[in-house]
Coordinates of C-alpha atoms and ligand atoms in Angstrom, one line a residue:
X1155 CA -0.1 0.6 0.4
X1156 CA 1.2 2.8 -1.1
X1157 CA 1.7 5.7 2.5
X1158 CA 1.5 9.1 -0.4
X1159 CA -1.5 10.9 -0.6
X1160 CA -3.6 14.2 -2.5
X1161 CA -3.2 16.7 0.1
X1162 CA -5.9 18.6 -1.3
X1163 CA -8.6 15.5 -0.9
X1164 CA -8.2 16.0 2.7
X1165 CA -10.9 17.3 4.6
X1166 CA -9.5 19.8 7.0
X1167 CA -11.3 20.2 10.6
X1168 CA -12.6 24.0 10.9
X1169 CA -13.6 25.6 14.5
X1170 CA -12.3 25.6 18.1
X1171 CA -13.7 21.9 19.8
X1172 CA -16.0 23.2 22.7
X1173 CA -18.3 20.9 24.6
X1174 CA -17.8 17.7 22.1
X1175 CA -18.9 19.5 19.0
X1176 CA -17.1 22.3 16.4
X1177 CA -18.0 25.6 17.5
X1178 CA -17.1 28.2 15.2
X1179 CA -16.6 31.6 17.6
X1180 CA -15.7 35.7 15.9
X1181 CA -12.0 36.1 16.5
X1182 CA -9.2 37.3 14.3
X1183 CA -8.5 34.9 12.2
X1184 CA -4.4 33.5 11.7
X1185 CA -3.2 31.6 7.9
X1186 CA -3.0 27.6 8.5
X1187 CA -0.4 27.2 5.7
X1188 CA 1.3 23.9 5.2
X1189 CA 5.0 24.0 6.1
X1190 CA 6.2 21.8 2.6
X1191 CA 4.1 23.9 0.0
X1192 CA 3.1 27.3 2.1
X1193 CA -0.1 26.8 0.7
X1194 CA -3.8 27.7 2.9
X1195 CA -4.7 24.8 5.2
X1196 CA -7.1 26.4 6.3
X1197 CA -8.2 29.5 8.9
X1198 CA -8.7 29.3 12.6
X1199 CA -9.8 31.9 14.5
X1200 CA -8.2 33.7 17.6
X1201 CA -10.9 32.1 20.4
X1202 CA -9.0 34.3 23.1
X1203 CA -10.9 34.6 26.6
X1204 CA -14.8 33.8 25.6
X1205 CA -13.3 30.1 23.7
X1206 CA -12.1 29.8 27.5
X1207 CA -15.1 31.0 29.0
X1208 CA -17.2 29.0 26.9
X1209 CA -14.8 25.3 27.3
X1210 CA -14.9 26.4 30.5
X1211 CA -18.5 26.2 31.4
X1212 CA -18.7 23.3 29.0
X1213 CA -16.0 21.3 31.3
X1214 CA -17.7 22.1 34.2
X1215 CA -21.0 21.3 33.4
X1216 CA -19.4 17.6 32.1
X1217 CA -17.4 17.2 34.9
X1218 CA -21.0 17.5 37.7
X1219 CA -23.1 15.5 34.6
X1220 CA -20.7 12.5 33.8
X1221 CA -19.3 12.8 37.6
X1222 CA -16.4 11.7 35.4
X1223 CA -14.0 12.2 38.9
X1224 CA -15.8 9.7 41.4
X1225 CA -16.8 7.4 39.2
X1226 CA -15.1 4.0 39.1
X1227 CA -12.0 4.5 36.9
X1228 CA -12.6 0.9 35.1
X1229 CA -15.6 2.9 33.2
X1230 CA -13.3 5.7 32.8
X1231 CA -10.9 3.3 31.8
X1232 CA -14.0 1.5 29.1
X1233 CA -14.6 5.1 27.9
X1234 CA -10.8 6.1 27.5
X1235 CA -10.1 2.7 25.1
X1236 CA -13.4 3.0 23.0
X1237 CA -11.1 6.6 22.5
X1238 CA -8.1 5.1 21.7
X1239 CA -9.7 2.4 19.1
X1240 CA -11.2 5.3 17.8
X1241 CA -7.7 7.3 16.8
X1242 CA -6.8 3.7 15.3
X1243 CA -9.5 3.1 13.5
X1244 CA -8.4 6.7 12.2
X1245 CA -5.0 6.3 11.6
X1246 CA -5.1 7.2 8.2
X1247 CA -6.8 10.7 8.2
X1248 CA -5.1 11.8 11.6
X1249 CA -1.8 11.1 10.0
X1250 CA -2.6 12.1 6.7
X1251 CA -3.7 15.9 8.6
X1252 CA -0.3 15.7 10.6
X1253 CA 2.0 15.0 7.4
X1254 CA -0.3 17.7 6.1
X1255 CA 0.2 20.5 8.2
X1256 CA 3.4 19.7 10.2
X1257 CA 7.1 19.0 9.5
X1258 CA 6.6 15.5 10.0
X1259 CA 6.9 12.3 7.2
X1260 CA 3.6 10.9 6.1
X1261 CA 6.2 7.7 6.0
X1262 CA 6.1 8.1 9.8
X1263 CA 2.4 9.8 10.6
X1264 CA -0.3 7.1 10.3
X1265 CA 1.7 4.0 11.2
X1266 CA 3.8 6.2 14.2
X1267 CA 2.2 9.2 15.4
X1268 CA -1.3 8.4 14.9
X1269 CA -0.9 4.4 16.3
X1270 CA 1.4 5.9 18.4
X1271 CA -1.1 8.5 19.9
X1272 CA -3.1 5.5 20.4
X1273 CA -1.3 4.0 22.4
X1274 CA -0.9 6.8 24.9
X1275 CA -4.0 6.7 25.5
X1276 CA -4.0 3.5 25.9
X1277 CA -1.1 3.5 28.3
X1278 CA -3.5 5.4 30.8
X1279 CA -6.4 4.6 30.4
X1280 CA -5.0 1.3 31.9
X1281 CA -3.6 3.2 34.9
X1282 CA -7.2 5.2 35.9
X1283 CA -7.4 2.2 38.8
X1284 CA -4.3 2.5 39.5
X1285 CA -3.1 5.2 41.0
X1286 CA -3.3 4.8 45.3
X1287 CA -2.3 6.6 48.4
X1288 CA -0.8 5.0 51.4
X1289 CA -1.5 4.9 55.0
X1290 CA 1.6 6.2 57.2
X1291 CA 2.7 5.3 60.4
X1292 CA 0.5 7.2 62.8
X1293 CA -0.2 7.0 67.0
X1294 CA -3.2 4.0 68.4
X1295 CA -6.8 4.6 67.4
X1296 CA -6.1 7.1 64.4
X1297 CA -5.3 6.5 60.6
X1298 CA -3.4 8.6 58.4
X1299 CA -4.1 8.1 54.7
X1300 CA -2.8 10.0 51.1
X1301 CA -5.2 9.7 48.1
X1302 CA -4.7 11.0 44.8
X1303 CA -6.7 13.6 43.4
X1304 CA -7.7 15.7 39.9
X1305 CA -7.2 18.9 39.7
X1306 CA -10.8 19.3 38.3
X1307 CA -9.8 21.3 35.0
X1308 CA -6.7 20.7 32.7
X1309 CA -4.8 23.3 31.4
X1310 CA -2.4 22.1 28.6
X1311 CA -0.4 24.2 25.9
X1312 CA 1.6 22.9 23.8
X1313 CA 4.1 23.6 20.5
X1314 CA 4.0 22.2 16.7
X1315 CA 6.4 20.1 16.2
X1316 CA 5.0 16.5 17.3
X1317 CA 0.9 18.3 17.2
X1318 CA -0.4 14.8 18.0
X1319 CA 1.9 12.8 20.3
X1320 CA 3.2 15.7 23.1
X1321 CA -0.5 17.0 23.3
X1322 CA -1.7 12.6 23.9
X1323 CA 1.4 12.6 27.3
X1324 CA -1.2 15.8 27.9
X1325 CA -4.4 15.0 27.8
X1326 CA -4.7 12.1 28.3
X1327 CA -2.5 11.5 31.8
X1328 CA -5.5 14.3 32.5
X1329 CA -8.2 12.4 31.8
X1330 CA -7.5 9.6 33.1
X1331 CA -6.8 11.0 36.6
X1332 CA -10.4 12.4 36.2
X1333 CA -9.5 16.0 34.8
X1334 CA -11.6 17.3 32.3
X1335 CA -8.8 19.1 30.1
X1336 CA -9.0 22.8 28.3
X1337 CA -6.1 23.0 25.4
X1338 CA -5.1 25.1 22.9
X1339 CA -3.2 23.8 19.8
X1340 CA -0.1 25.1 18.3
X1341 CA -1.3 28.4 16.0
X1342 CA 1.2 26.7 13.0
X1343 CA -0.1 23.5 13.5
X1344 CA -3.7 22.9 14.7
X1345 CA -5.8 20.9 12.7
X1346 CA -4.6 17.3 13.7
X1347 CA -5.1 17.8 17.7
X1348 CA -8.9 19.5 16.5
X1349 CA -9.8 15.5 14.9
X1350 CA -8.3 14.0 18.3
X1351 CA -11.2 15.8 19.6
X1352 CA -13.7 14.9 17.2
X1353 CA -12.8 10.9 18.4
X1354 CA -13.2 11.4 21.6
X1355 CA -16.4 13.4 21.3
X1356 CA -16.8 9.4 19.0
X1357 CA -16.1 7.2 21.0
X1358 CA -19.0 9.2 23.9
X1359 CA -16.7 11.4 25.6
X1360 CA -19.2 13.4 27.4
X1361 CA -18.6 16.5 25.5
X1362 CA -16.9 19.1 27.8
X1363 CA -14.4 16.7 29.0
X1364 CA -11.7 17.0 26.0
X1365 CA -12.0 21.1 24.7
X1366 CA -9.3 21.9 22.4
X1367 CA -9.2 25.9 21.5
X1368 CA -7.6 27.5 18.3
X1369 CA -5.5 31.2 19.1
X1370 CA -2.4 32.5 19.9
X1371 CA -0.1 32.4 22.8
X1372 CA -0.6 36.0 24.5
X1373 CA -5.0 35.8 24.3
X1374 CA -6.0 32.1 24.1
X1375 CA -3.1 31.1 25.7
X1376 CA -2.6 33.4 28.2
X1377 CA -6.1 33.0 28.6
X1378 CA -6.2 29.2 29.6
X1379 CA -2.8 30.0 32.2
X1380 CA -5.0 33.2 34.3
X1381 CA -8.5 31.6 34.7
X1382 CA -9.6 31.1 38.0
X1383 CA -11.4 27.9 37.0
X1384 CA -8.4 26.2 36.3
X1385 CA -6.4 23.9 38.4
X1386 CA -3.2 22.8 36.6
X1387 CA -1.1 24.2 33.8
X1388 CA 1.0 21.9 31.6
X1389 CA 2.9 22.8 29.0
X1390 CA 5.0 22.7 25.6
X1391 CA 7.2 24.9 24.4
X1392 CA 10.0 27.6 24.7
X1393 CA 12.4 27.8 27.8
X1394 CA 11.1 31.9 27.3
X1395 CA 7.2 30.8 27.0
X1396 CA 7.8 28.9 30.2
X1397 CA 9.2 31.8 31.9
X1398 CA 6.2 33.7 30.8
X1399 CA 3.6 31.3 31.8
X1400 CA 5.5 30.4 35.1
X1401 CA 5.2 34.2 36.3
X1402 CA 2.0 34.3 34.9
X1403 CA 0.3 31.9 37.7
X1404 CA 1.3 33.0 39.8
X1405 CA 0.0 36.1 38.9
X1406 CA -3.2 35.4 39.0
X1407 CA -3.6 33.2 41.6
X1408 CA -1.0 30.6 42.5
X1409 CA -1.7 26.8 40.1
X1410 CA 0.8 24.7 39.5
X1411 CA 3.2 24.5 36.4
X1412 CA 4.8 21.6 34.8
X1413 CA 6.8 23.0 31.4
X1414 CA 8.5 20.8 29.0
X1415 CA 10.7 23.7 27.8
X1416 CA 14.1 24.6 25.4
X1417 CA 17.4 21.8 25.3
X1418 CA 21.4 22.0 24.6
X1419 CA 21.5 18.2 24.5
X1420 CA 25.6 17.0 24.2
X1421 CA 25.7 13.6 22.6
X1422 CA 29.4 12.0 23.6
X1423 CA 30.7 9.3 21.6
X1424 CA 33.7 7.8 23.0
X1425 CA 36.9 6.0 21.7
X1426 CA 35.2 2.7 21.7
X1427 CA 31.1 3.9 20.5
X1428 CA 31.0 0.2 18.3
X1429 CA 30.5 0.2 14.6
X1430 CA 31.5 3.2 13.9
X1431 CA 29.1 3.2 10.8
X1432 CA 25.7 2.1 13.2
X1433 CA 27.3 4.9 15.3
X1434 CA 27.3 6.8 12.7
X1435 CA 24.3 6.6 11.3
X1436 CA 22.8 7.6 14.7
X1437 CA 23.8 10.9 15.5
X1438 CA 23.5 11.7 11.2
X1439 CA 19.4 10.6 11.8
X1440 CA 19.5 12.3 15.4
X1441 CA 20.4 15.7 14.8
X1442 CA 18.6 15.5 11.0
X1443 CA 14.8 13.5 12.2
X1444 CA 12.0 16.4 11.6
X1445 CA 14.6 18.3 10.3
X1446 CA 16.5 18.5 13.9
X1447 CA 13.4 20.5 15.1
X1448 CA 13.4 17.8 18.4
X1449 CA 13.5 19.4 22.0
X1450 CA 16.2 16.5 22.9
X1451 CA 17.7 16.9 19.9
X1452 CA 21.6 16.1 20.5
X1453 CA 22.8 19.8 18.7
X1454 CA 25.8 19.4 20.6
X1455 CA 29.2 16.4 19.8
X1456 CA 31.3 15.8 21.9
X1457 CA 33.7 12.6 20.0
X1458 CA 36.9 11.7 21.2
X1459 CA 39.7 12.8 19.4
X1460 CA 41.0 9.8 18.2
X1461 CA 38.2 8.5 16.7
X1462 CA 36.5 11.9 15.2
X1463 CA 37.4 12.2 12.1
X1464 CA 36.6 9.2 11.0
X1465 CA 32.9 9.3 12.7
X1466 CA 32.5 13.3 10.6
X1467 CA 33.4 12.1 7.9
X1468 CA 30.7 8.6 8.2
X1469 CA 27.8 11.5 9.2
X1470 CA 29.1 14.1 6.2
X1471 CA 28.2 11.3 4.1
X1472 CA 25.3 10.3 5.5
X1473 CA 24.0 14.1 4.9
X1474 CA 24.4 13.4 1.9
X1475 CA 21.8 10.8 1.5
X1476 CA 19.2 12.6 2.5
X1477 CA 15.8 13.5 0.2
X1478 CA 13.6 16.3 1.0
X1479 CA 10.5 16.7 -0.1
X1480 CA 6.7 17.5 0.4
X1481 CA 5.5 16.0 3.8
X1482 CA 3.1 13.7 2.0
X1483 CA 4.9 12.5 -0.1
X1484 CA 6.2 7.8 1.5
X1485 CA 9.8 8.8 0.0
X1486 CA 10.9 12.0 1.5
X1487 CA 13.2 11.1 4.0
X1488 CA 14.3 14.7 5.3
X1489 CA 11.1 17.6 6.2
X1490 CA 10.6 20.8 5.7
X1491 CA 11.2 23.5 8.9
X1492 CA 7.4 24.3 10.3
X1493 CA 7.5 28.1 8.7
X1494 CA 9.4 30.3 6.3
X1495 CA 10.1 32.6 10.1
X1496 CA 11.4 30.1 11.6
X1497 CA 13.4 29.1 8.3
X1498 CA 14.9 33.3 8.7
X1499 CA 15.7 32.0 12.8
X1500 CA 17.6 29.1 12.0
X1501 CA 19.7 31.2 9.2
X1502 CA 19.7 34.1 11.3
X1503 CA 21.4 32.2 14.4
X1504 CA 24.0 30.3 12.0
X1505 CA 25.2 33.1 10.0
X1506 CA 26.0 35.0 13.7
X1507 CA 27.1 31.7 14.8
X1508 CA 29.9 31.6 12.6
X1509 CA 30.5 35.9 12.6
X1510 CA 31.4 34.9 16.1
X1511 CA 33.7 32.6 15.5
X1512 CA 32.9 28.8 14.6
X1513 CA 33.1 27.5 11.4
X1514 CA 31.0 25.3 9.0
X1515 CA 32.6 21.9 8.2
X1516 CA 28.8 21.4 6.2
X1517 CA 25.4 23.1 5.4
X1518 CA 25.0 26.9 6.3
X1519 CA 22.8 27.1 3.7
X1520 CA 19.0 26.9 1.7
X1521 CA 18.5 23.1 0.8
X1522 CA 15.9 23.8 -2.6
X1523 CA 13.7 21.1 -2.5
X1524 CA 11.4 20.2 -5.2
X1525 CA 8.8 22.4 -4.0
X1526 CA 8.1 26.4 -1.7
X1527 CA 8.3 24.7 1.3
X1528 CA 11.3 25.9 3.5
X1529 CA 14.3 23.5 4.1
X1530 CA 17.3 24.1 5.8
X1531 CA 20.3 22.0 5.0
X1532 CA 22.4 19.8 7.7
X1533 CA 24.4 22.1 9.0
X1534 CA 27.1 21.2 11.1
X1535 CA 29.2 23.7 13.1
X1536 CA 32.7 23.7 14.5
X1537 CA 34.6 25.7 16.7
X1538 CA 31.8 27.1 18.8
X1539 CA 33.5 29.1 21.9
X1540 CA 31.0 29.2 25.0
X1541 CA 29.9 32.3 24.4
X1542 CA 29.0 32.5 20.7
X1543 CA 25.2 32.1 20.6
X1544 CA 25.1 28.6 18.8
X1545 CA 26.2 27.3 22.9
X1546 CA 23.9 29.7 24.7
X1547 CA 21.1 29.8 22.1
X1548 CA 18.8 26.4 21.1
X1549 CA 18.5 26.3 17.4
X1550 CA 15.7 24.2 16.7
X1551 CA 16.7 23.1 12.8
X1552 CA 19.6 20.4 11.7
X1553 CA 23.0 22.5 13.2
X1554 CA 24.6 20.5 15.3
X1555 CA 27.7 21.8 16.6
X1556 CA 30.8 19.3 17.2
X1557 CA 33.7 19.5 19.5
X1558 CA 36.3 16.8 20.3
X1559 CA 38.5 15.5 23.8
X1560 CA 41.2 13.6 24.7
X1561 CA 39.2 12.6 28.3
X1562 CA 36.1 12.0 29.4
X1563 CA 36.2 14.6 32.4
X1564 CA 36.4 17.1 29.8
X1565 CA 34.2 15.0 27.9
X1566 CA 31.5 16.2 30.8
X1567 CA 32.6 19.0 32.1
X1568 CA 32.3 20.5 28.1
X1569 CA 27.9 18.4 28.6
X1570 CA 27.0 20.6 30.8
X1571 CA 25.0 23.7 30.1
X1572 CA 24.4 26.6 31.9
X1573 CA 21.3 27.2 30.8
X1574 CA 20.1 24.8 29.4
X1575 CA 19.8 20.3 30.8
X1576 CA 16.8 18.7 28.9
X1577 CA 19.1 15.5 27.6
X1578 CA 22.1 13.5 27.1
X1579 CA 23.4 10.4 25.3
X1580 CA 26.5 8.4 25.3
X1581 CA 27.7 6.3 23.2
X1582 CA 30.4 3.6 24.3
X1583 CA 31.1 0.1 25.0
X1584 CA 32.1 0.7 28.2
X1585 CA 30.1 0.3 31.3
X1586 CA 31.6 1.8 33.4
X1587 CA 31.9 5.2 31.2
X1588 CA 28.4 4.8 30.5
X1589 CA 27.5 4.8 34.7
X1590 CA 29.7 7.9 34.3
X1591 CA 28.2 9.6 32.3
X1592 CA 25.0 8.9 33.4
X1593 CA 25.3 9.7 36.8
X1594 CA 27.3 13.2 36.3
X1595 CA 25.2 15.3 33.3
X1596 CA 22.8 17.0 34.2
X1597 CA 20.2 16.6 32.1
X1598 CA 16.4 15.2 33.4
X1599 CA 16.9 12.4 31.0
X1600 CA 20.3 10.6 29.5
X1601 CA 20.3 7.3 26.6
X1602 CA 23.6 5.3 26.1
X1603 CA 23.9 3.8 23.1
X1604 CA 20.8 6.0 21.6
X1605 CA 19.2 9.2 21.2
X1606 CA 16.0 9.9 22.0
X1607 CA 12.6 8.4 23.1
X1608 CA 11.3 4.9 22.6
X1609 CA 8.2 4.6 22.0
X1610 CA 8.1 2.4 25.1
X1611 CA 5.2 4.8 27.7
X1612 CA 7.0 4.2 30.5
X1613 CA 10.0 6.1 30.4
X1614 CA 9.1 9.9 32.4
X1615 CA 10.1 12.8 29.7
X1616 CA 11.5 16.1 31.5
X1617 CA 14.1 18.5 32.0
X1618 CA 15.9 20.2 34.6
X1619 CA 17.2 23.7 34.8
X1620 CA 15.9 26.3 32.0
X1621 CA 15.0 22.3 30.5
X1622 CA 11.7 22.6 32.8
X1623 CA 10.2 20.3 35.9
X1624 CA 7.8 17.9 36.1
X1625 CA 7.2 14.7 33.8
X1626 CA 5.0 13.6 31.2
X1627 CA 4.3 10.3 30.2
X1628 CA 5.1 7.5 32.7
X1629 CA 3.6 6.9 36.2
X1630 CA 5.5 10.5 37.1
X1631 CA 3.5 11.7 33.8
X1632 CA -0.7 10.9 35.9
X1633 CA 0.5 12.2 39.2
X1634 CA 1.1 15.4 37.5
X1635 CA -2.0 15.5 37.3
X1636 CA -3.5 14.7 40.4
X1637 CA -3.1 16.6 43.4
X1638 CA -2.2 15.0 47.5
X1639 CA -4.8 14.9 50.0
X1640 CA -3.6 13.5 53.6
X1641 CA -6.6 13.0 55.9
X1642 CA -6.3 12.1 59.2
X1643 CA -9.4 10.0 61.2
X1644 CA -9.2 10.1 64.8
X1645 CA -11.4 7.4 66.3
X1646 CA -10.7 7.2 69.6
Ligands
NAD1228 P1 7.1 29.2 21.7 O1 6.9 28.5 23.0 O2 6.8 29.8 20.9 O3 5.2 28.0 21.6 C1 4.2 26.8 22.9 C2 2.7 27.1 22.3 O4 3.2 28.2 23.8 C3 2.3 27.6 21.9 O5 1.1 27.0 21.5 C4 1.7 29.5 21.9 O6 0.6 29.5 21.0 C5 1.8 28.9 23.2 N1 2.5 30.4 24.1 C6 3.4 31.2 23.3 N2 3.7 32.3 24.2 C7 2.4 31.5 25.1 C8 1.8 32.6 26.1 N3 2.8 34.3 26.9 N4 0.9 32.2 27.1 C9 0.5 31.1 26.6 N5 0.7 29.9 26.0 C10 2.0 31.0 24.6 O7 6.9 27.0 21.7 P2 7.5 26.7 19.9 O8 8.6 27.4 19.0 O9 5.5 26.3 19.1 O10 8.2 25.6 19.7 C11 9.0 25.0 20.5 C12 9.8 25.2 21.9 O11 9.0 24.0 22.0 C13 11.2 24.7 21.1 O12 11.9 25.8 22.7 C14 11.2 23.4 21.6 O13 12.4 22.3 22.6 C15 10.4 23.3 22.8 N6 9.7 22.1 23.3 C16 9.7 21.4 24.7 C17 10.1 19.8 24.2 C18 9.8 19.3 25.4 O14 9.6 18.0 26.2 N7 11.0 19.4 26.2 C19 9.1 19.3 23.1 C20 8.8 19.6 22.5 C21 9.0 21.0 22.3

């Protein structure tokens, strides 16, 4: 079966999804472009405070009428399992929408992103009846226990780089824990998430439990963060926006925030990393996947001097085998940058990095693609000093800095970043070296002999330092959407 499709024939959802149905509301129109050819994909409107009010009212009413929080958790799970089945049944459509509207390639969006989104929903559905408290040690004639309860309404705001999956990491655990959700799509990639909300309604999730709004960050996003009836905010996006959200959440009534933010992640290749061509394939894929638009991207390669030349020769050869093209063509292997604005930002940063003393090993230019999309050439930079903007700032594109080292202590010191601490990896056959790096590196996620999350859902993902706090996925990912209550009973 061919996965390639004609993007002009795919239906595009319209409106916000509030109270279980699509709703069109007045508001500033936002043009959404397909990143592969910059053709319009179906406009959205900025919902603003009015849409948030409507979604909050729908959520409150649905929580009350469905008894979602107090329902037997097995019953909640049953509805979420049906939601997962519905996503799978519509995987082809969802995968096509994702490929049209984002930088994700159709070779992965149907069997990958869409099916994986269903699996995330199923994973958290299985948690519904496994959120346990503890009985604490107390004196006689007393009982003290803790239990986990939902916040009521959870607010969630997501970026554009993996629109369905990143959203599922939030709405699935929030719903499974007994919350209703008010979520904002990215203004660049709204449609697939709207279609997921439609799947939830088709599966019988009570309307109002899962609301998806469109709009700008500073209007609709800020209205979600500051709404007094929303009990928690889960955010994925840039560190700058995360800081603004934290401040707004503090200044509009205290509420917890979970922040999954940017990164500048190191990838260490030691003197014995294993079979060199396999390592080079990994390193090359790691920085070119999704055209580098990945938060955990290993944008800093730190390689032992004795293997550096061989590794780089092989990586460079692999950068020349990519096939840029439309995201809806299954033979495309290299994705476009999400927008012209983001392309200009990446290019300006690369040019400034060079101005500040770095050298270009490859790339640093536009890559001519077969259509009007913005493709940035895989770019490898050397001599990027620690005070160079190319070291301090996240590119969020297919750009990798390379440094060499002599001994491991030097590599570990180089791996630490003054601002970011999202993820890190080490490629080595020596377990002692792997463990030393895993222990020492300041990052919320560490991988050995790979870089990036598996489809495995038990791995709780989240950063340290300027890369945020709190977790998506794993047990911690659902616990974020609960608050702990301590109960003391005196039965003297
Ligand atoms: P962004 O911060 O510009 O926007 C993210 C979302 O926040 C969007 O929906 C936007 O509309 C909204 N927003 C913007 N300003 C807001 C405000 N004042 N109040 C409320 N909401 C607001 O990020 P982006 O460009 O969409 O995504 C790229 C960034 O996301 C990169 O920095 C990347 O590293 C990060 N990211 C992190 C993870 C992770 O898991 N740590 C995953 C994916 C992306």
